PDB file of C-alpha atoms in Angstrom:
ATOM      1  CA  MET A   1     -16.977  28.722 -28.985  1.00  0.00           C
ATOM      2  CA  ALA A   2     -19.395  26.138 -30.613  1.00  0.00           C
ATOM      3  CA  LYS A   3     -20.705  23.380 -28.399  1.00  0.00           C
ATOM      4  CA  SER A   4     -19.065  20.639 -30.700  1.00  0.00           C
ATOM      5  CA  ASP A   5     -15.688  22.241 -30.315  1.00  0.00           C
ATOM      6  CA  TYR A   6     -16.169  22.265 -26.536  1.00  0.00           C
ATOM      7  CA  GLU A   7     -17.093  18.583 -26.461  1.00  0.00           C
ATOM      8  CA  LYS A   8     -14.064  17.623 -28.772  1.00  0.00           C
ATOM      9  CA  LEU A   9     -11.762  19.497 -26.236  1.00  0.00           C
ATOM     10  CA  LEU A  10     -13.284  17.718 -23.233  1.00  0.00           C
ATOM     11  CA  LYS A  11     -12.869  14.337 -24.990  1.00  0.00           C
ATOM     12  CA  ARG A  12      -9.244  15.186 -25.667  1.00  0.00           C
ATOM     13  CA  ILE A  13      -8.729  16.157 -22.156  1.00  0.00           C
ATOM     14  CA  GLU A  14     -10.348  13.047 -20.845  1.00  0.00           C
ATOM     15  CA  SER A  15      -8.284  10.787 -23.041  1.00  0.00           C
ATOM     16  CA  ASN A  16      -5.105  12.486 -21.751  1.00  0.00           C
ATOM     17  CA  LEU A  17      -6.118  11.919 -18.170  1.00  0.00           C
ATOM     18  CA  SER A  18      -6.813   8.273 -18.526  1.00  0.00           C
ATOM     19  CA  ASP A  19      -3.521   7.666 -20.206  1.00  0.00           C
ATOM     20  CA  ASP A  20      -1.652   9.185 -17.303  1.00  0.00           C
ATOM     21  CA  LYS A  21      -3.659   7.057 -14.799  1.00  0.00           C
ATOM     22  CA  LYS A  22      -2.770   3.827 -16.620  1.00  0.00           C
ATOM     23  CA  GLY A  23       0.938   4.888 -16.624  1.00  0.00           C
ATOM     24  CA  ASN A  24       0.940   5.402 -12.771  1.00  0.00           C
ATOM     25  CA  ALA A  25      -0.999   2.124 -12.098  1.00  0.00           C
ATOM     26  CA  SER A  26       1.237  -0.161 -14.202  1.00  0.00           C
ATOM     27  CA  ARG A  27       4.379   1.205 -12.615  1.00  0.00           C
ATOM     28  CA  PHE A  28       3.463   0.354  -8.976  1.00  0.00           C
ATOM     29  CA  GLU A  29       1.092  -2.532  -8.279  1.00  0.00           C
ATOM     30  CA  LEU A  30       0.613  -4.553  -5.125  1.00  0.00           C
ATOM     31  CA  PRO A  31       0.642  -8.313  -5.708  1.00  0.00           C
ATOM     32  CA  PRO A  32      -2.682 -10.145  -5.457  1.00  0.00           C
ATOM     33  CA  VAL A  33      -3.453 -11.299  -1.857  1.00  0.00           C
ATOM     34  CA  ASP A  34      -3.294 -15.221  -1.636  1.00  0.00           C
ATOM     35  CA  VAL A  35      -5.139 -16.431   1.410  1.00  0.00           C
ATOM     36  CA  MET A  36      -5.711 -19.799   2.854  1.00  0.00           C
ATOM     37  CA  TRP A  37      -7.952 -20.758   5.789  1.00  0.00           C
ATOM     38  CA  GLU A  38      -7.112 -23.645   8.336  1.00  0.00           C
ATOM     39  CA  GLY A  39      -9.678 -23.939  11.063  1.00  0.00           C
ATOM     40  CA  GLN A  40      -9.847 -20.484  12.742  1.00  0.00           C
ATOM     41  CA  LYS A  41      -6.624 -19.437  11.253  1.00  0.00           C
ATOM     42  CA  THR A  42      -5.925 -17.253   8.237  1.00  0.00           C
ATOM     43  CA  PHE A  43      -2.647 -17.704   6.214  1.00  0.00           C
ATOM     44  CA  LEU A  44      -1.350 -15.020   4.067  1.00  0.00           C
ATOM     45  CA  ARG A  45       0.645 -17.344   1.742  1.00  0.00           C
ATOM     46  CA  ASN A  46       2.466 -14.752  -0.282  1.00  0.00           C
ATOM     47  CA  PHE A  47       3.296 -12.375   2.789  1.00  0.00           C
ATOM     48  CA  ALA A  48       6.938 -12.203   1.643  1.00  0.00           C
ATOM     49  CA  GLU A  49       6.085 -10.476  -1.531  1.00  0.00           C
ATOM     50  CA  PHE A  50       4.610  -7.352   0.062  1.00  0.00           C
ATOM     51  CA  PRO A  51       7.762  -6.098   1.954  1.00  0.00           C
ATOM     52  CA  LYS A  52       9.792  -6.571  -1.246  1.00  0.00           C
ATOM     53  CA  VAL A  53       7.308  -4.579  -3.386  1.00  0.00           C
ATOM     54  CA  LEU A  54       6.737  -1.938  -0.565  1.00  0.00           C
ATOM     55  CA  ARG A  55      10.461  -1.838   0.274  1.00  0.00           C
ATOM     56  CA  ARG A  56       9.682  -1.811   3.902  1.00  0.00           C
ATOM     57  CA  ASP A  57      10.553  -3.962   6.993  1.00  0.00           C
ATOM     58  CA  PRO A  58       8.453  -7.255   7.008  1.00  0.00           C
ATOM     59  CA  ASP A  59       8.097  -7.079  10.844  1.00  0.00           C
ATOM     60  CA  LYS A  60       6.701  -3.519  10.569  1.00  0.00           C
ATOM     61  CA  ILE A  61       4.138  -4.645   8.088  1.00  0.00           C
ATOM     62  CA  LEU A  62       3.192  -7.645  10.128  1.00  0.00           C
ATOM     63  CA  GLN A  63       2.856  -5.363  13.147  1.00  0.00           C
ATOM     64  CA  TYR A  64       0.577  -3.098  11.197  1.00  0.00           C
ATOM     65  CA  LEU A  65      -1.719  -5.851   9.968  1.00  0.00           C
ATOM     66  CA  SER A  66      -1.874  -7.401  13.366  1.00  0.00           C
ATOM     67  CA  LYS A  67      -2.823  -4.244  14.891  1.00  0.00           C
ATOM     68  CA  GLU A  68      -5.441  -3.270  12.279  1.00  0.00           C
ATOM     69  CA  PHE A  69      -7.102  -6.756  12.678  1.00  0.00           C
ATOM     70  CA  ALA A  70      -6.680  -6.613  16.283  1.00  0.00           C
ATOM     71  CA  VAL A  71      -5.414 -10.299  16.450  1.00  0.00           C
ATOM     72  CA  PRO A  72      -2.100 -11.904  17.083  1.00  0.00           C
ATOM     73  CA  ALA A  73      -0.017 -12.652  13.892  1.00  0.00           C
ATOM     74  CA  GLU A  74       3.241 -14.328  13.178  1.00  0.00           C
ATOM     75  CA  ARG A  75       5.615 -15.091  10.389  1.00  0.00           C
ATOM     76  CA  ILE A  76       6.032 -18.650   9.252  1.00  0.00           C
ATOM     77  CA  GLY A  77       8.620 -18.741   6.472  1.00  0.00           C
ATOM     78  CA  ASP A  78       7.291 -16.703   3.633  1.00  0.00           C
ATOM     79  CA  LYS A  79       3.708 -16.841   5.080  1.00  0.00           C
ATOM     80  CA  ALA A  80       1.933 -14.797   7.821  1.00  0.00           C
ATOM     81  CA  MET A  81      -0.630 -16.408  10.109  1.00  0.00           C
ATOM     82  CA  PHE A  82      -3.508 -14.538  11.644  1.00  0.00           C
ATOM     83  CA  ILE A  83      -5.808 -15.792  14.364  1.00  0.00           C
ATOM     84  CA  GLY A  84      -9.572 -15.814  13.092  1.00  0.00           C
ATOM     85  CA  LYS A  85     -10.937 -15.821   9.580  1.00  0.00           C
ATOM     86  CA  ARG A  86      -9.988 -12.925   7.387  1.00  0.00           C
ATOM     87  CA  ASP A  87     -11.333 -12.098   3.988  1.00  0.00           C
ATOM     88  CA  PRO A  88      -8.809 -11.462   1.226  1.00  0.00           C
ATOM     89  CA  ASP A  89     -10.454  -8.107   0.534  1.00  0.00           C
ATOM     90  CA  ASP A  90      -9.627  -6.962   4.004  1.00  0.00           C
ATOM     91  CA  PHE A  91      -5.957  -7.569   3.295  1.00  0.00           C
ATOM     92  CA  THR A  92      -6.129  -5.773   0.109  1.00  0.00           C
ATOM     93  CA  ARG A  93      -7.929  -2.814   1.684  1.00  0.00           C
ATOM     94  CA  LEU A  94      -5.236  -2.538   4.496  1.00  0.00           C
ATOM     95  CA  PHE A  95      -2.383  -2.738   2.076  1.00  0.00           C
ATOM     96  CA  GLN A  96      -3.970   0.130   0.107  1.00  0.00           C
ATOM     97  CA  ILE A  97      -4.263   2.195   3.368  1.00  0.00           C
ATOM     98  CA  TYR A  98      -0.632   1.287   4.127  1.00  0.00           C
ATOM     99  CA  VAL A  99       0.548   2.512   0.879  1.00  0.00           C
ATOM    100  CA  LYS A 100      -1.254   5.791   1.344  1.00  0.00           C
ATOM    101  CA  ASP A 101      -0.055   6.326   4.847  1.00  0.00           C
ATOM    102  CA  TYR A 102       3.504   4.956   4.864  1.00  0.00           C
ATOM    103  CA  LEU A 103       4.640   4.782   1.173  1.00  0.00           C
ATOM    104  CA  GLU A 104       3.191   7.413  -0.984  1.00  0.00           C
ATOM    105  CA  CYS A 105       4.802  10.844  -1.007  1.00  0.00           C
ATOM    106  CA  PRO A 106       2.114  13.323   0.128  1.00  0.00           C
ATOM    107  CA  THR A 107       3.545  15.940  -2.278  1.00  0.00           C
ATOM    108  CA  CYS A 108       3.878  14.122  -5.616  1.00  0.00           C
ATOM    109  CA  LYS A 109       2.083  10.704  -4.829  1.00  0.00           C
ATOM    110  CA  SER A 110       5.269   8.837  -5.980  1.00  0.00           C
ATOM    111  CA  PRO A 111       5.762   5.258  -4.210  1.00  0.00           C
ATOM    112  CA  ASP A 112       9.550   5.789  -4.348  1.00  0.00           C
ATOM    113  CA  THR A 113      10.102   6.831  -0.791  1.00  0.00           C
ATOM    114  CA  LYS A 114      12.470   5.756   2.052  1.00  0.00           C
ATOM    115  CA  VAL A 115      12.057   6.143   5.833  1.00  0.00           C
ATOM    116  CA  VAL A 116      14.697   7.941   7.724  1.00  0.00           C
ATOM    117  CA  LYS A 117      14.789   8.281  11.653  1.00  0.00           C
ATOM    118  CA  GLU A 118      16.013  11.526  13.028  1.00  0.00           C
ATOM    119  CA  ASN A 119      15.908  12.162  16.928  1.00  0.00           C
ATOM    120  CA  ARG A 120      13.174   9.521  17.399  1.00  0.00           C
ATOM    121  CA  ILE A 121      11.042  11.053  14.594  1.00  0.00           C
ATOM    122  CA  SER A 122      10.460   9.193  11.380  1.00  0.00           C
ATOM    123  CA  PHE A 123      10.348  11.072   8.122  1.00  0.00           C
ATOM    124  CA  LEU A 124       9.335   9.853   4.665  1.00  0.00           C
ATOM    125  CA  ILE A 125      11.788  11.082   2.089  1.00  0.00           C
ATOM    126  CA  CYS A 126      10.731  11.119  -1.502  1.00  0.00           C
ATOM    127  CA  GLU A 127      13.267   9.869  -3.941  1.00  0.00           C
ATOM    128  CA  ALA A 128      11.354  11.433  -6.979  1.00  0.00           C
ATOM    129  CA  CYS A 129      10.744  15.052  -5.669  1.00  0.00           C
ATOM    130  CA  GLY A 130      12.957  15.214  -2.653  1.00  0.00           C
ATOM    131  CA  ALA A 131      10.133  16.125  -0.263  1.00  0.00           C
ATOM    132  CA  LYS A 132      10.551  15.352   3.419  1.00  0.00           C
ATOM    133  CA  SER A 133       7.443  14.773   5.611  1.00  0.00           C
ATOM    134  CA  THR A 134       6.922  13.347   9.081  1.00  0.00           C
ATOM    135  CA  LEU A 135       5.197  10.092   9.461  1.00  0.00           C
ATOM    136  CA  LYS A 136       2.463   9.534  11.832  1.00  0.00           C
ATOM    137  CA  GLY A 137       2.534   6.033  13.280  1.00  0.00           C
ATOM    138  CA  LYS A 138       5.355   3.495  13.765  1.00  0.00           C
ATOM    139  CA  TYR A 139       4.808   1.015  10.967  1.00  0.00           C
ATOM    140  CA  ALA A 140       6.916   2.277   8.240  1.00  0.00           C
TER     141      ALA A 140
END
Protein backbone atom coordinates (compact mmCIF):
# COMPACT_ATOMS: atom_id res chain seq x y z
CA MET A 1 0.00 0.00 0.00
CA ALA A 2 1.40 3.39 -0.98
CA LYS A 3 1.89 6.07 1.64
CA SER A 4 -0.58 8.41 -0.08
CA ASP A 5 -3.32 5.70 -0.04
CA TYR A 6 -2.71 5.21 3.65
CA GLU A 7 -2.98 8.95 4.33
CA LYS A 8 -6.21 9.17 2.29
CA LEU A 9 -7.71 6.34 4.35
CA LEU A 10 -6.65 8.02 7.59
CA LYS A 11 -8.26 11.30 6.52
CA ARG A 12 -11.47 9.49 5.61
CA ILE A 13 -11.60 7.75 9.00
CA GLU A 14 -10.83 11.01 10.79
CA SER A 15 -13.64 12.86 9.01
CA ASN A 16 -16.12 10.09 9.90
CA LEU A 17 -15.06 10.20 13.57
CA SER A 18 -15.52 13.94 13.91
CA ASP A 19 -18.98 13.72 12.28
CA ASP A 20 -20.08 11.18 14.91
CA LYS A 21 -18.80 13.37 17.74
CA LYS A 22 -20.74 16.39 16.42
CA GLY A 23 -23.94 14.35 16.27
CA ASN A 24 -23.67 13.27 19.92
CA ALA A 25 -22.73 16.70 21.22
CA SER A 26 -25.66 18.50 19.60
CA ARG A 27 -28.21 15.95 20.85
CA PHE A 28 -27.43 16.40 24.55
CA GLU A 29 -26.11 19.70 25.78
CA LEU A 30 -26.08 21.25 29.23
CA PRO A 31 -27.38 24.82 29.41
CA PRO A 32 -24.71 27.49 30.00
CA VAL A 33 -24.21 28.31 33.70
CA ASP A 34 -25.65 31.72 34.69
CA VAL A 35 -24.02 32.87 37.94
CA MET A 36 -24.47 36.09 39.95
CA TRP A 37 -22.59 37.11 43.09
CA GLU A 38 -24.08 39.06 45.97
CA GLY A 39 -21.67 39.66 48.86
CA GLN A 40 -20.35 36.25 49.88
CA LYS A 41 -23.17 34.35 48.17
CA THR A 42 -23.29 32.80 44.72
CA PHE A 43 -26.60 32.50 42.89
CA LEU A 44 -27.01 29.97 40.09
CA ARG A 45 -29.75 31.92 38.32
CA ASN A 46 -30.77 29.20 35.85
CA PHE A 47 -30.69 26.26 38.28
CA ALA A 48 -34.22 25.16 37.30
CA GLU A 49 -33.06 24.40 33.72
CA PHE A 50 -30.60 21.70 34.83
CA PRO A 51 -33.06 19.22 36.43
CA LYS A 52 -35.26 19.52 33.31
CA VAL A 53 -32.38 18.78 30.91
CA LEU A 54 -30.89 16.06 33.15
CA ARG A 55 -34.33 14.55 33.96
CA ARG A 56 -33.40 14.21 37.63
CA ASP A 57 -34.84 15.40 40.97
CA PRO A 58 -33.86 19.07 41.59
CA ASP A 59 -33.32 18.36 45.32
CA LYS A 60 -30.82 15.58 44.54
CA ILE A 61 -28.89 17.83 42.14
CA LEU A 62 -28.80 20.62 44.75
CA GLN A 63 -27.62 18.12 47.41
CA TYR A 64 -24.87 16.96 45.05
CA LEU A 65 -23.64 20.51 44.33
CA SER A 66 -23.83 21.42 48.02
CA LYS A 67 -21.76 18.36 48.98
CA GLU A 68 -19.16 18.89 46.25
CA PHE A 69 -18.70 22.58 47.16
CA ALA A 70 -18.84 21.66 50.89
CA VAL A 71 -21.17 24.62 51.57
CA PRO A 72 -24.85 25.02 52.45
CA ALA A 73 -27.16 25.59 49.48
CA GLU A 74 -30.84 26.31 49.06
CA ARG A 75 -33.37 26.75 46.29
CA ILE A 76 -35.03 30.14 45.91
CA GLY A 77 -37.62 29.83 43.15
CA ASP A 78 -35.79 28.91 39.93
CA LYS A 79 -32.42 29.91 41.44
CA ALA A 80 -30.06 28.14 43.79
CA MET A 81 -28.02 30.00 46.40
CA PHE A 82 -24.61 28.84 47.65
CA ILE A 83 -22.57 30.32 50.50
CA GLY A 84 -19.22 31.67 49.29
CA LYS A 85 -18.05 32.85 45.89
CA ARG A 86 -18.05 30.16 43.21
CA ASP A 87 -16.70 30.39 39.68
CA PRO A 88 -19.08 29.49 36.79
CA ASP A 89 -16.43 27.00 35.57
CA ASP A 90 -16.74 25.13 38.89
CA PHE A 91 -20.47 24.61 38.23
CA THR A 92 -19.81 23.52 34.64
CA ARG A 93 -17.15 21.02 35.78
CA LEU A 94 -19.43 19.56 38.48
CA PHE A 95 -22.37 19.21 36.08
CA GLN A 96 -20.09 17.36 33.63
CA ILE A 97 -19.01 14.98 36.41
CA TYR A 98 -22.66 14.54 37.45
CA VAL A 99 -23.60 13.61 33.87
CA LYS A 100 -20.78 11.06 33.73
CA ASP A 101 -21.58 9.52 37.16
CA TYR A 102 -25.38 9.69 37.34
CA LEU A 103 -26.75 10.13 33.81
CA GLU A 104 -24.58 8.50 31.14
CA CYS A 105 -25.06 4.80 30.44
CA PRO A 106 -21.71 3.09 31.19
CA THR A 107 -22.33 0.66 28.32
CA CYS A 108 -23.34 2.89 25.37
CA LYS A 109 -22.74 6.42 26.81
CA SER A 110 -26.34 7.47 26.06
CA PRO A 111 -27.82 10.20 28.32
CA ASP A 112 -31.29 8.61 27.99
CA THR A 113 -31.40 6.88 31.36
CA LYS A 114 -33.71 6.61 34.33
CA VAL A 115 -33.10 5.68 37.95
CA VAL A 116 -34.99 2.76 39.47
CA LYS A 117 -34.71 1.82 43.14
CA GLU A 118 -34.92 -1.87 44.10
CA ASN A 119 -34.41 -3.03 47.72
CA ARG A 120 -32.61 0.20 48.72
CA ILE A 121 -30.21 -0.09 45.75
CA SER A 122 -30.39 2.44 42.92
CA PHE A 123 -29.98 1.21 39.36
CA LEU A 124 -29.36 3.22 36.21
CA ILE A 125 -31.51 1.80 33.40
CA CYS A 126 -30.57 2.84 29.85
CA GLU A 127 -33.55 3.58 27.61
CA ALA A 128 -31.35 3.22 24.50
CA CYS A 129 -29.57 -0.13 25.01
CA GLY A 130 -31.44 -1.56 28.02
CA ALA A 131 -28.33 -1.94 30.20
CA LYS A 132 -28.87 -1.97 33.96
CA SER A 133 -26.04 -0.86 36.23
CA THR A 134 -25.77 0.00 39.91
CA LEU A 135 -25.24 3.59 40.97
CA LYS A 136 -22.62 4.58 43.52
CA GLY A 137 -23.81 7.54 45.53
CA LYS A 138 -27.22 8.90 46.36
CA TYR A 139 -27.58 11.92 44.08
CA ALA A 140 -29.34 10.46 41.06
